[in-house]
CSV table of C-alpha atoms in Angstrom, one decimal:
chain,number,residue,atom,x,y,z
F,1,UNK,CA,113.2,18.1,-21.5
F,2,UNK,CA,112.0,14.6,-21.4
F,3,UNK,CA,114.2,12.3,-23.5
F,4,UNK,CA,113.4,8.7,-24.2
F,5,UNK,CA,116.6,7.4,-25.7
F,6,UNK,CA,117.1,4.5,-28.0
F,7,UNK,CA,120.7,4.3,-29.4
F,8,UNK,CA,120.1,2.2,-32.5
F,9,UNK,CA,121.2,4.2,-35.5
F,10,UNK,CA,118.9,4.8,-38.4
F,11,UNK,CA,120.2,5.7,-41.8
F,12,UNK,CA,118.6,8.3,-43.1
F,13,UNK,CA,127.3,24.2,-44.9
F,14,UNK,CA,130.1,25.0,-43.3
F,15,UNK,CA,132.6,27.8,-44.4
F,16,UNK,CA,134.0,27.2,-47.9
F,17,UNK,CA,137.6,26.8,-46.7
F,18,UNK,CA,136.4,24.1,-44.3
F,19,UNK,CA,134.6,22.3,-47.1
F,20,UNK,CA,137.6,22.3,-49.2
F,21,UNK,CA,139.8,21.1,-46.4
F,22,UNK,CA,137.5,18.3,-45.4
F,23,UNK,CA,137.2,17.1,-49.0
F,24,UNK,CA,140.9,17.2,-49.4
F,25,UNK,CA,141.4,15.2,-46.3
F,26,UNK,CA,139.0,12.5,-47.4
F,27,UNK,CA,140.6,12.4,-50.9
F,28,UNK,CA,144.1,11.9,-49.3
F,29,UNK,CA,143.0,9.1,-47.1
F,30,UNK,CA,141.3,7.2,-49.9
F,31,UNK,CA,144.3,7.4,-52.1
F,32,UNK,CA,143.6,10.3,-54.4
F,33,UNK,CA,145.5,13.6,-54.7
F,34,UNK,CA,145.1,16.2,-52.0
F,35,UNK,CA,143.9,19.5,-53.3
F,36,UNK,CA,144.4,21.6,-50.1
F,37,UNK,CA,146.6,21.6,-47.1
F,38,UNK,CA,145.3,19.6,-44.2
F,39,UNK,CA,144.2,21.5,-41.1
F,40,UNK,CA,144.4,20.3,-37.5
F,41,UNK,CA,141.7,17.8,-36.6
F,42,UNK,CA,139.2,18.3,-33.8
F,43,UNK,CA,141.1,15.7,-31.8
F,44,UNK,CA,144.4,17.4,-32.4
F,45,UNK,CA,142.9,20.7,-31.2
F,46,UNK,CA,141.4,19.0,-28.2
F,47,UNK,CA,144.6,17.2,-27.4
F,48,UNK,CA,146.4,20.6,-27.3
F,49,UNK,CA,143.9,21.6,-24.5
F,50,UNK,CA,144.5,18.3,-22.6
F,51,UNK,CA,141.2,16.7,-23.8
F,52,UNK,CA,140.1,14.2,-26.4
F,53,UNK,CA,137.4,14.6,-29.1
F,54,UNK,CA,135.6,11.5,-30.2
F,55,UNK,CA,132.6,10.1,-32.1
F,56,UNK,CA,130.2,7.2,-31.7
F,57,UNK,CA,130.1,4.7,-34.5
F,58,UNK,CA,128.6,1.3,-35.3
F,59,UNK,CA,129.2,-1.7,-37.5
F,60,UNK,CA,126.8,-0.8,-40.4
F,61,UNK,CA,128.6,2.5,-40.9
F,62,UNK,CA,132.2,1.2,-41.2
F,63,UNK,CA,131.9,-0.3,-44.7
F,64,UNK,CA,131.2,3.3,-45.9
F,65,UNK,CA,134.8,4.2,-47.0
F,66,UNK,CA,134.3,8.0,-47.0
F,67,UNK,CA,132.6,7.9,-43.6
F,68,UNK,CA,135.4,5.6,-42.2
F,69,UNK,CA,138.1,7.9,-43.5
F,70,UNK,CA,136.8,10.9,-41.6
F,71,UNK,CA,136.0,8.8,-38.5
F,72,UNK,CA,139.6,7.4,-38.5
F,73,UNK,CA,141.3,10.8,-39.0
F,74,UNK,CA,139.3,13.5,-37.3
F,75,UNK,CA,138.5,11.8,-34.0
F,76,UNK,CA,140.8,10.3,-31.4
F,77,UNK,CA,138.2,8.3,-29.5
F,78,UNK,CA,135.3,6.1,-30.6
F,79,UNK,CA,132.3,4.6,-28.8
F,80,UNK,CA,130.3,1.7,-30.3
F,81,UNK,CA,126.7,2.6,-30.5
F,82,UNK,CA,125.3,-0.9,-30.1
F,83,UNK,CA,127.8,-3.6,-30.6
F,84,UNK,CA,128.8,-3.9,-26.9
F,85,UNK,CA,125.3,-3.9,-25.4
F,86,UNK,CA,123.9,-6.9,-23.7
F,87,UNK,CA,121.5,-8.0,-26.4
F,88,UNK,CA,124.4,-8.2,-28.8
F,89,UNK,CA,127.1,-9.7,-26.6
F,90,UNK,CA,125.0,-12.2,-24.6
F,91,UNK,CA,121.8,-12.9,-26.5
F,92,UNK,CA,121.4,-16.2,-24.7
F,93,UNK,CA,122.4,-16.8,-21.1
F,94,UNK,CA,126.1,-17.8,-21.0
F,95,UNK,CA,126.5,-17.6,-24.8
F,96,UNK,CA,128.8,-14.7,-25.6
F,97,UNK,CA,129.5,-13.2,-29.0
F,98,UNK,CA,132.0,-10.3,-29.2
F,99,UNK,CA,132.4,-10.3,-32.9
F,100,UNK,CA,130.8,-6.9,-33.6
F,101,UNK,CA,132.5,-5.2,-30.8
F,102,UNK,CA,135.9,-6.6,-31.9
F,103,UNK,CA,135.4,-4.9,-35.3
F,104,UNK,CA,135.2,-1.6,-33.4
F,105,UNK,CA,138.2,-2.1,-31.3
F,106,UNK,CA,140.2,-3.4,-34.3
F,107,UNK,CA,139.3,-0.2,-36.2
F,108,UNK,CA,140.4,1.9,-33.2
F,109,UNK,CA,143.7,0.1,-32.9
F,110,UNK,CA,144.4,0.6,-36.6
F,111,UNK,CA,143.8,4.3,-36.3
F,112,UNK,CA,145.5,5.0,-33.0
F,113,UNK,CA,142.2,5.7,-31.2
F,114,UNK,CA,140.9,4.9,-27.7
F,115,UNK,CA,137.6,3.1,-27.1
F,116,UNK,CA,134.9,3.9,-24.6
F,117,UNK,CA,132.9,0.7,-23.8
F,118,UNK,CA,129.2,1.2,-23.9
F,119,UNK,CA,127.5,-0.2,-22.0
F,120,UNK,CA,127.6,-3.1,-19.4
F,121,UNK,CA,124.4,-2.6,-17.4
F,122,UNK,CA,121.4,-0.8,-18.8
F,123,UNK,CA,117.6,-1.3,-18.5
F,124,UNK,CA,117.2,-1.1,-22.3
F,125,UNK,CA,118.3,-3.4,-25.1
F,126,UNK,CA,118.4,-6.4,-22.8
F,127,UNK,CA,117.7,-9.9,-24.2
F,128,UNK,CA,114.4,-11.3,-23.1
F,129,UNK,CA,116.0,-13.9,-20.8
F,130,UNK,CA,117.3,-11.3,-18.4
F,131,UNK,CA,113.8,-9.9,-17.6
F,132,UNK,CA,112.5,-13.5,-17.3
F,133,UNK,CA,115.0,-14.4,-14.6
F,134,UNK,CA,113.7,-14.8,-11.0
F,135,UNK,CA,115.0,-11.9,-9.0
F,136,UNK,CA,117.2,-14.2,-6.9
F,137,UNK,CA,119.2,-15.1,-10.0
F,138,UNK,CA,119.7,-11.6,-11.5
F,139,UNK,CA,122.8,-10.6,-9.4
F,140,UNK,CA,124.7,-13.6,-10.5
F,141,UNK,CA,123.8,-13.1,-14.2
F,142,UNK,CA,124.7,-9.4,-14.0
F,143,UNK,CA,128.1,-10.1,-12.3
F,144,UNK,CA,128.9,-12.9,-14.8
F,145,UNK,CA,128.0,-10.6,-17.8
F,146,UNK,CA,130.1,-7.7,-16.5
F,147,UNK,CA,133.0,-10.0,-15.7
F,148,UNK,CA,133.0,-11.8,-19.1
F,149,UNK,CA,132.7,-8.6,-21.2
F,150,UNK,CA,135.1,-6.5,-19.3
F,151,UNK,CA,137.6,-9.3,-19.2
F,152,UNK,CA,137.3,-9.9,-23.0
F,153,UNK,CA,138.0,-6.2,-23.7
F,154,UNK,CA,140.7,-5.7,-21.1
F,155,UNK,CA,143.4,-3.6,-22.7
F,156,UNK,CA,141.3,-2.6,-25.7
F,157,UNK,CA,138.8,-0.4,-23.8
F,158,UNK,CA,140.1,2.6,-21.8
F,159,UNK,CA,136.8,3.5,-20.1
F,160,UNK,CA,133.4,1.8,-19.5
F,161,UNK,CA,129.9,3.2,-19.1
F,162,UNK,CA,129.4,0.5,-16.5
F,163,UNK,CA,125.8,1.6,-15.5
F,164,UNK,CA,123.8,3.6,-18.0
F,165,UNK,CA,120.7,5.7,-17.2
F,166,UNK,CA,119.9,4.7,-13.6
F,167,UNK,CA,117.6,7.6,-13.0
F,168,UNK,CA,114.1,8.9,-13.9
F,169,UNK,CA,113.6,12.5,-14.7
F,170,UNK,CA,112.6,13.4,-11.1
F,171,UNK,CA,115.8,11.8,-9.7
F,172,UNK,CA,114.2,8.6,-8.5
F,173,UNK,CA,115.8,5.3,-9.5
F,174,UNK,CA,114.6,3.8,-12.7
F,175,UNK,CA,112.9,0.4,-12.5
F,176,UNK,CA,114.8,-2.4,-14.1
F,177,UNK,CA,115.4,-6.1,-13.5
F,178,UNK,CA,118.6,-5.0,-11.6
F,179,UNK,CA,116.9,-2.5,-9.4
F,180,UNK,CA,114.0,-4.9,-8.7
F,181,UNK,CA,116.4,-7.6,-7.6
F,182,UNK,CA,119.0,-5.6,-5.7
F,183,UNK,CA,117.7,-2.0,-5.2
F,184,UNK,CA,120.3,0.7,-5.9
F,185,UNK,CA,123.0,-1.6,-4.6
F,186,UNK,CA,123.2,-3.1,-8.2
F,187,UNK,CA,125.2,0.0,-9.2
F,188,UNK,CA,128.0,-0.6,-6.7
F,189,UNK,CA,128.0,-4.4,-7.4
F,190,UNK,CA,128.4,-3.7,-11.2
F,191,UNK,CA,131.2,-1.3,-10.6
F,192,UNK,CA,133.1,-3.7,-8.3
F,193,UNK,CA,132.7,-6.5,-10.9
F,194,UNK,CA,134.0,-4.3,-13.7
F,195,UNK,CA,137.0,-3.2,-11.6
F,196,UNK,CA,137.8,-6.8,-10.7
F,197,UNK,CA,137.7,-7.8,-14.4
F,198,UNK,CA,139.7,-4.8,-15.7
F,199,UNK,CA,141.5,-2.8,-13.0
F,200,UNK,CA,143.0,-0.4,-15.5
F,201,UNK,CA,139.8,0.8,-17.2
F,202,UNK,CA,138.2,4.0,-16.1
F,203,UNK,CA,134.7,3.3,-14.7
F,204,UNK,CA,131.7,5.7,-15.2
F,205,UNK,CA,128.0,6.0,-14.5
F,206,UNK,CA,126.3,7.6,-17.5
F,207,UNK,CA,123.0,9.4,-17.9
F,208,UNK,CA,121.1,12.0,-20.0
F,209,UNK,CA,119.6,15.3,-18.8
F,210,UNK,CA,122.2,15.6,-16.0
F,211,UNK,CA,124.3,18.2,-17.9
F,212,UNK,CA,122.8,21.1,-16.1
F,213,UNK,CA,121.8,21.7,-12.5
F,214,UNK,CA,118.5,20.1,-11.5
F,215,UNK,CA,116.8,17.2,-9.8
F,216,UNK,CA,118.3,14.5,-11.9
F,217,UNK,CA,121.8,15.8,-11.7
F,218,UNK,CA,121.3,16.3,-7.9
F,219,UNK,CA,120.4,12.6,-7.7
F,220,UNK,CA,123.5,11.6,-9.6
F,221,UNK,CA,125.6,13.8,-7.4
F,222,UNK,CA,124.1,12.2,-4.3
F,223,UNK,CA,124.6,8.7,-5.7
F,224,UNK,CA,128.3,9.1,-6.7
F,225,UNK,CA,129.0,10.9,-3.4
F,226,UNK,CA,127.7,7.8,-1.6
F,227,UNK,CA,129.6,5.4,-3.8
F,228,UNK,CA,132.8,7.3,-3.1
F,229,UNK,CA,132.2,7.3,0.6
F,230,UNK,CA,131.7,3.5,0.5
F,231,UNK,CA,135.0,3.0,-1.4
F,232,UNK,CA,133.3,1.8,-4.5
F,233,UNK,CA,135.6,2.0,-7.6
F,234,UNK,CA,134.3,4.9,-9.6
F,235,UNK,CA,136.3,7.2,-11.8
F,236,UNK,CA,133.8,9.5,-13.5
F,237,UNK,CA,130.4,10.7,-14.5
F,238,UNK,CA,129.2,10.6,-18.1
F,239,UNK,CA,126.9,13.4,-19.3
F,240,UNK,CA,125.3,12.3,-22.5
F,241,UNK,CA,124.2,15.8,-23.7
F,242,UNK,CA,121.5,14.9,-26.2
F,243,UNK,CA,120.4,18.5,-26.6
F,244,UNK,CA,117.7,20.2,-28.6
F,245,UNK,CA,117.6,23.8,-29.8
F,246,UNK,CA,113.9,24.1,-28.8
F,247,UNK,CA,114.5,23.2,-25.1
F,248,UNK,CA,117.2,25.7,-24.2
F,249,UNK,CA,120.8,25.1,-23.1
F,250,UNK,CA,121.4,23.2,-19.8
F,251,UNK,CA,121.3,25.4,-16.8
F,252,UNK,CA,124.8,26.2,-15.4
F,253,UNK,CA,126.5,23.3,-17.2
F,254,UNK,CA,130.0,24.3,-16.3
F,255,UNK,CA,129.2,24.8,-12.6
F,256,UNK,CA,127.5,21.3,-12.6
F,257,UNK,CA,130.6,19.7,-14.2
F,258,UNK,CA,132.8,21.4,-11.6
F,259,UNK,CA,130.9,20.1,-8.6
F,260,UNK,CA,131.4,16.5,-9.8
F,261,UNK,CA,135.1,17.3,-10.5
F,262,UNK,CA,135.4,18.7,-6.9
F,263,UNK,CA,134.5,15.2,-5.6
F,264,UNK,CA,137.7,13.9,-7.4
F,265,UNK,CA,135.8,12.5,-10.4
F,266,UNK,CA,136.4,12.9,-14.0
F,267,UNK,CA,133.6,14.2,-16.2
F,268,UNK,CA,133.1,13.2,-19.8
F,269,UNK,CA,130.6,14.5,-22.4
F,270,UNK,CA,129.7,11.1,-23.9
F,271,UNK,CA,126.9,11.4,-26.5
F,272,UNK,CA,126.7,15.0,-27.7
F,273,UNK,CA,124.3,16.0,-30.4
F,274,UNK,CA,121.9,19.0,-30.9
F,275,UNK,CA,118.7,18.2,-32.7
F,276,UNK,CA,116.1,20.6,-34.1
F,277,UNK,CA,112.7,20.6,-35.6
F,278,UNK,CA,113.0,20.2,-39.4
F,279,UNK,CA,113.4,21.9,-41.7
F,280,UNK,CA,116.6,23.5,-40.5
F,281,UNK,CA,116.9,27.3,-41.0
F,282,UNK,CA,119.6,29.9,-40.2
F,283,UNK,CA,118.3,30.7,-36.7
F,284,UNK,CA,118.1,27.0,-35.7
F,285,UNK,CA,121.6,26.4,-37.2
F,286,UNK,CA,123.0,29.4,-35.3
F,287,UNK,CA,121.5,28.2,-32.0
F,288,UNK,CA,122.9,24.7,-32.7
F,289,UNK,CA,126.3,26.1,-33.3
F,290,UNK,CA,126.1,28.1,-30.1
F,291,UNK,CA,125.1,25.0,-28.1
F,292,UNK,CA,128.0,23.0,-29.5
F,293,UNK,CA,130.4,25.9,-28.7
F,294,UNK,CA,129.0,26.3,-25.1
F,295,UNK,CA,129.4,22.6,-24.4
F,296,UNK,CA,133.0,22.7,-25.6
F,297,UNK,CA,133.8,25.8,-23.6
F,298,UNK,CA,132.3,24.3,-20.5
F,299,UNK,CA,134.5,21.2,-20.8
F,300,UNK,CA,137.6,23.3,-21.5
F,301,UNK,CA,136.9,25.4,-18.4
F,302,UNK,CA,136.8,22.3,-16.1
F,303,UNK,CA,140.2,20.6,-15.7
F,304,UNK,CA,138.7,17.2,-15.0
F,305,UNK,CA,136.4,17.2,-18.0
F,306,UNK,CA,138.5,14.7,-20.0
F,307,UNK,CA,136.8,15.1,-23.4
F,308,UNK,CA,133.8,15.1,-25.7
F,309,UNK,CA,132.2,12.4,-27.8
F,310,UNK,CA,129.6,13.3,-30.5
F,311,UNK,CA,126.8,10.7,-31.3
F,312,UNK,CA,127.7,10.1,-34.4
F,313,UNK,CA,129.6,12.8,-36.2
F,314,UNK,CA,127.3,12.9,-39.3
F,315,UNK,CA,123.6,13.3,-39.9
F,316,UNK,CA,123.9,10.4,-42.4
F,317,UNK,CA,123.9,8.0,-39.5
F,318,UNK,CA,122.1,9.9,-36.8
F,319,UNK,CA,119.7,8.1,-34.4
F,320,UNK,CA,117.6,11.2,-34.1
F,321,UNK,CA,115.1,11.0,-37.0
F,322,UNK,CA,113.9,7.5,-36.2
F,323,UNK,CA,113.5,8.3,-32.5
F,324,UNK,CA,112.1,11.8,-32.8
F,325,UNK,CA,110.0,12.1,-35.9
F,326,UNK,CA,110.2,15.5,-37.6
F,327,UNK,CA,113.6,16.2,-35.9
F,328,UNK,CA,117.1,15.8,-37.1
F,329,UNK,CA,120.2,17.7,-38.5
F,330,UNK,CA,121.8,17.1,-35.1
F,331,UNK,CA,125.4,16.5,-35.9
F,332,UNK,CA,128.6,18.3,-36.9
F,333,UNK,CA,128.6,17.0,-40.5
F,334,UNK,CA,125.7,16.8,-42.9
F,335,UNK,CA,124.5,13.8,-44.8
F,336,UNK,CA,127.1,14.3,-47.5
F,337,UNK,CA,129.9,14.2,-44.8
F,338,UNK,CA,130.6,17.9,-45.2
F,339,UNK,CA,131.2,20.0,-42.0
F,340,UNK,CA,128.4,22.3,-40.9
F,341,UNK,CA,128.6,25.7,-39.0
F,342,UNK,CA,128.6,23.8,-35.7
F,343,UNK,CA,131.9,22.1,-36.7
F,344,UNK,CA,133.4,25.6,-37.2
F,345,UNK,CA,132.0,26.7,-33.8
F,346,UNK,CA,133.7,23.7,-32.1
F,347,UNK,CA,137.0,24.3,-33.9
F,348,UNK,CA,137.0,27.9,-32.8
F,349,UNK,CA,136.2,27.0,-29.2
F,350,UNK,CA,139.0,24.5,-29.2
F,351,UNK,CA,141.4,27.2,-30.4
F,352,UNK,CA,141.3,26.6,-34.1
F,353,UNK,CA,141.8,29.4,-36.6
F,354,UNK,CA,138.3,29.4,-38.1
F,355,UNK,CA,136.6,32.8,-38.3
F,356,UNK,CA,133.1,33.0,-36.8
F,357,UNK,CA,130.0,34.0,-38.7
F,358,UNK,CA,127.4,36.5,-37.6
F,359,UNK,CA,126.0,35.5,-34.2
F,360,UNK,CA,129.2,33.7,-33.1
F,361,UNK,CA,130.5,35.0,-29.8
F,362,UNK,CA,133.1,37.7,-29.4
F,363,UNK,CA,134.7,38.9,-26.2
F,364,UNK,CA,131.3,39.8,-24.6
F,365,UNK,CA,128.3,37.6,-23.9
F,366,UNK,CA,124.9,38.4,-22.5
F,367,UNK,CA,123.2,36.6,-19.5
F,368,UNK,CA,119.6,36.9,-18.6
F,369,UNK,CA,117.0,36.1,-16.0
F,370,UNK,CA,113.3,36.8,-15.8
F,371,UNK,CA,112.5,39.2,-12.9
F,372,UNK,CA,108.7,38.8,-13.3
F,373,UNK,CA,106.8,35.5,-12.7
F,374,UNK,CA,103.9,36.7,-14.8
F,375,UNK,CA,104.1,36.8,-18.6
F,376,UNK,CA,100.8,38.5,-19.0
F,377,UNK,CA,101.0,41.7,-17.0
F,378,UNK,CA,101.6,45.3,-18.0
F,379,UNK,CA,105.4,45.3,-17.6
F,380,UNK,CA,108.4,43.4,-19.0
F,381,UNK,CA,111.2,43.0,-16.5
F,382,UNK,CA,114.4,41.6,-18.0
F,383,UNK,CA,117.4,41.2,-15.8
F,384,UNK,CA,120.6,41.5,-17.9
F,385,UNK,CA,124.3,41.3,-17.3
F,386,UNK,CA,127.4,41.3,-19.6
F,387,UNK,CA,130.4,39.1,-19.1
F,388,UNK,CA,133.8,39.8,-20.7
F,389,UNK,CA,135.1,36.4,-21.9
F,390,UNK,CA,138.1,37.9,-23.6
F,391,UNK,CA,141.6,38.8,-22.4
F,392,UNK,CA,141.4,42.6,-23.0
F,393,UNK,CA,139.2,45.2,-21.4
F,394,UNK,CA,135.9,46.1,-23.2
F,395,UNK,CA,135.0,49.8,-23.7
F,396,UNK,CA,131.3,49.8,-22.7
F,397,UNK,CA,130.6,53.1,-24.5
F,398,UNK,CA,130.8,51.1,-27.8
F,399,UNK,CA,128.4,48.4,-26.5
F,400,UNK,CA,124.7,48.0,-27.1
F,401,UNK,CA,122.4,45.1,-26.2
F,402,UNK,CA,119.0,44.3,-27.7
F,403,UNK,CA,116.1,42.4,-26.1
F,404,UNK,CA,113.3,41.5,-28.6
F,405,UNK,CA,109.6,41.4,-27.7
F,406,UNK,CA,106.2,42.0,-29.3
F,407,UNK,CA,103.9,45.0,-28.8
F,408,UNK,CA,100.7,42.8,-28.8
F,409,UNK,CA,98.7,45.5,-30.6
F,410,UNK,CA,99.0,47.9,-27.8
F,411,UNK,CA,100.4,51.5,-27.7
F,412,UNK,CA,103.3,52.4,-30.0
F,413,UNK,CA,105.1,54.5,-27.4
F,414,UNK,CA,106.9,53.1,-24.3
F,415,UNK,CA,108.5,54.0,-21.0
F,416,UNK,CA,111.7,52.4,-19.9
F,417,UNK,CA,113.5,52.3,-16.6
F,418,UNK,CA,116.7,51.0,-15.0
F,419,UNK,CA,115.8,50.2,-11.4
F,420,UNK,CA,119.2,49.1,-10.1
F,421,UNK,CA,122.7,48.1,-11.2
F,422,UNK,CA,126.0,47.9,-9.3
F,423,UNK,CA,127.6,50.0,-12.1
F,424,UNK,CA,125.0,52.7,-11.5
F,425,UNK,CA,121.8,53.2,-13.5
F,426,UNK,CA,123.1,56.7,-14.4
F,427,UNK,CA,125.6,55.0,-16.7
F,428,UNK,CA,122.9,52.8,-18.4
F,429,UNK,CA,120.9,54.1,-21.4
F,430,UNK,CA,117.7,52.4,-22.5
F,431,UNK,CA,115.0,52.9,-25.2
F,432,UNK,CA,112.5,50.9,-27.1
F,433,UNK,CA,112.6,50.9,-30.9
F,434,UNK,CA,110.5,49.3,-33.6
F,435,UNK,CA,112.2,46.5,-35.5
F,436,UNK,CA,113.0,47.5,-39.1
F,437,UNK,CA,111.8,44.0,-40.3
F,438,UNK,CA,109.3,42.7,-37.8
F,439,UNK,CA,109.5,38.9,-37.1
F,440,UNK,CA,107.3,36.5,-35.1
F,441,UNK,CA,108.0,37.3,-31.5
F,442,UNK,CA,110.0,40.4,-32.3
F,443,UNK,CA,108.4,43.5,-33.7
F,444,UNK,CA,110.2,45.8,-31.1
F,445,UNK,CA,113.3,45.7,-29.0
F,446,UNK,CA,114.7,47.2,-25.8
F,447,UNK,CA,118.1,48.6,-26.6
F,448,UNK,CA,120.5,49.1,-23.7
F,449,UNK,CA,123.7,51.1,-23.9
F,450,UNK,CA,126.3,52.7,-21.6
F,451,UNK,CA,127.6,56.2,-21.3
F,452,UNK,CA,131.1,55.0,-20.5
F,453,UNK,CA,133.2,52.7,-18.4
F,454,UNK,CA,135.2,49.6,-19.2
F,455,UNK,CA,134.7,45.9,-18.4
F,456,UNK,CA,137.9,44.0,-17.4
F,457,UNK,CA,138.7,40.5,-18.7
F,458,UNK,CA,136.7,38.0,-16.8
F,459,UNK,CA,134.5,40.6,-15.2
F,460,UNK,CA,130.8,41.1,-15.3
F,461,UNK,CA,128.6,44.2,-15.2
F,462,UNK,CA,126.5,42.6,-12.5
F,463,UNK,CA,122.8,42.6,-12.7
F,464,UNK,CA,121.1,45.4,-14.6
F,465,UNK,CA,117.4,45.5,-13.5
F,466,UNK,CA,115.3,46.8,-16.3
F,467,UNK,CA,111.6,47.5,-16.9
F,468,UNK,CA,109.5,48.7,-19.8
F,469,UNK,CA,105.8,49.3,-20.3
F,470,UNK,CA,103.5,50.8,-22.9
F,471,UNK,CA,102.4,54.4,-22.2
F,472,UNK,CA,98.8,53.2,-22.0
F,473,UNK,CA,99.8,50.5,-19.5
F,474,UNK,CA,98.0,47.7,-21.4
F,475,UNK,CA,99.1,44.2,-20.9
F,476,UNK,CA,101.8,42.2,-22.8
F,477,UNK,CA,101.8,38.6,-23.7
F,478,UNK,CA,105.5,37.7,-23.2
F,479,UNK,CA,105.0,33.9,-23.8
F,480,UNK,CA,105.9,34.1,-27.4
F,481,UNK,CA,108.5,36.9,-27.2
F,482,UNK,CA,111.7,36.1,-28.9
F,483,UNK,CA,114.1,37.0,-26.0
F,484,UNK,CA,111.8,36.1,-23.1
F,485,UNK,CA,112.7,33.2,-20.9
F,486,UNK,CA,111.3,31.8,-17.6
F,487,UNK,CA,114.6,31.1,-15.8
F,488,UNK,CA,115.0,33.0,-12.6
F,489,UNK,CA,118.8,32.6,-12.3
F,490,UNK,CA,121.3,34.1,-14.7
F,491,UNK,CA,122.3,31.9,-17.7
F,492,UNK,CA,123.8,32.6,-21.1
F,493,UNK,CA,121.2,34.0,-23.4
F,494,UNK,CA,121.6,33.4,-27.2
F,495,UNK,CA,118.4,35.3,-28.1
F,496,UNK,CA,119.8,38.6,-26.7
F,497,UNK,CA,122.2,40.3,-29.0
F,498,UNK,CA,125.3,42.2,-28.0
F,499,UNK,CA,127.0,44.6,-30.5
F,500,UNK,CA,130.4,46.3,-30.3
F,501,UNK,CA,130.6,49.4,-32.6
F,502,UNK,CA,127.4,48.2,-34.2
F,503,UNK,CA,128.8,44.8,-35.1
F,504,UNK,CA,127.1,41.7,-33.7
F,505,UNK,CA,129.5,39.8,-31.4
F,506,UNK,CA,127.0,37.7,-29.4
F,507,UNK,CA,123.6,36.2,-29.9
F,508,UNK,CA,121.2,35.3,-32.6
F,509,UNK,CA,119.1,38.0,-34.2
F,510,UNK,CA,115.4,37.0,-34.9
């Protein structure tokens, strides 16, 4: 995914019990009578897990009393979207204005929240005078800016995104006035200046598209490893997590977080949202809920993942529609400040008592990889494995798995094979069936079952290598198949459904 980020905000249902609870909460905070008992907030649930749960905000939103009531009660941490950026705080060289940022820190203090400062050094939203400086003067200007702002907010800001978005998508360093003047050394210089100005604040390097394993996250890993080896003050890595349902979930996000944690760094999810092509529908909404849940679960699984911040919590003030025309509906709450299914998914992942809807995960999940580099030959070769994420054993004889594909106007009869599995292909059943209600990309499905056996908590079946073909051996076109993916390593697969006793416990049906 290529993401060009501009963080200026543009103004543009969940379960019934959640709606009632949220409305009651807003009513209570604005002085009216409560109509339902308050439930634990996202931040309270996260705190019980040793994490925080926060939201971005900005000055134009705060006069909205209903918005501010939810912001001040549901979230324990806030990040200013724009009011601490260079073009706002130092519009002319040496002339500082912290008025807007002070409004954010005052709000946080009044509501018992921590503040993440965002951001000290970034290539974007710079006042024109920075880019006009001779390279020999850039370091002094950067050091002065970092020193003045970090000193002003000392004690009011608990963590800083000191350097924001230093990398291109291929892992090379992004060109900026700072890189042009100092090379990659500008990052260490900015971190040292921030630490000198506020030794108590946690210091981060922050970027997007580094949530999963890949070239960009590898570049970040190499950078922070070098900084630590040189003794540069650095406390953590911020993973923005601006996700989109049409681009798939970041590859091995938990493992990626863990490798940074293993360096002795904290990890924070700093700008989470999950956008979609509009209009929203049930399938996109289910995928969005799954992504929010998976991010939350990844953070919970890594001890040094300190928390999650959504960017902002409501579609009413999302930056997405103005930056990605035709896309939106990216946040936990809708434009009327009512919680969406994604909110319920996060609550459930955090240990809340919300019941899941169809497609929410149970104790089993499916993982998939493509075993065939060609999407246009005469066989489909999905690699599948099941993982027991619960705390009790699963009886495999009650489990079925469905992988959806299209027949492409070929034969109506099929052959299926299990080529290898560590649990033994003799225990694996497989057949092709026609979908009762054909959909785009899904007029048939491969159904996999088991003759017996059990799967212990935390265990996996291991790889089940499967094949299917038409009896006339004509070619498929897998490129538009609902369950098909191009990944060659195992990853969670939301478009493959898992059923226990005929009831959907994982995945999103077409």
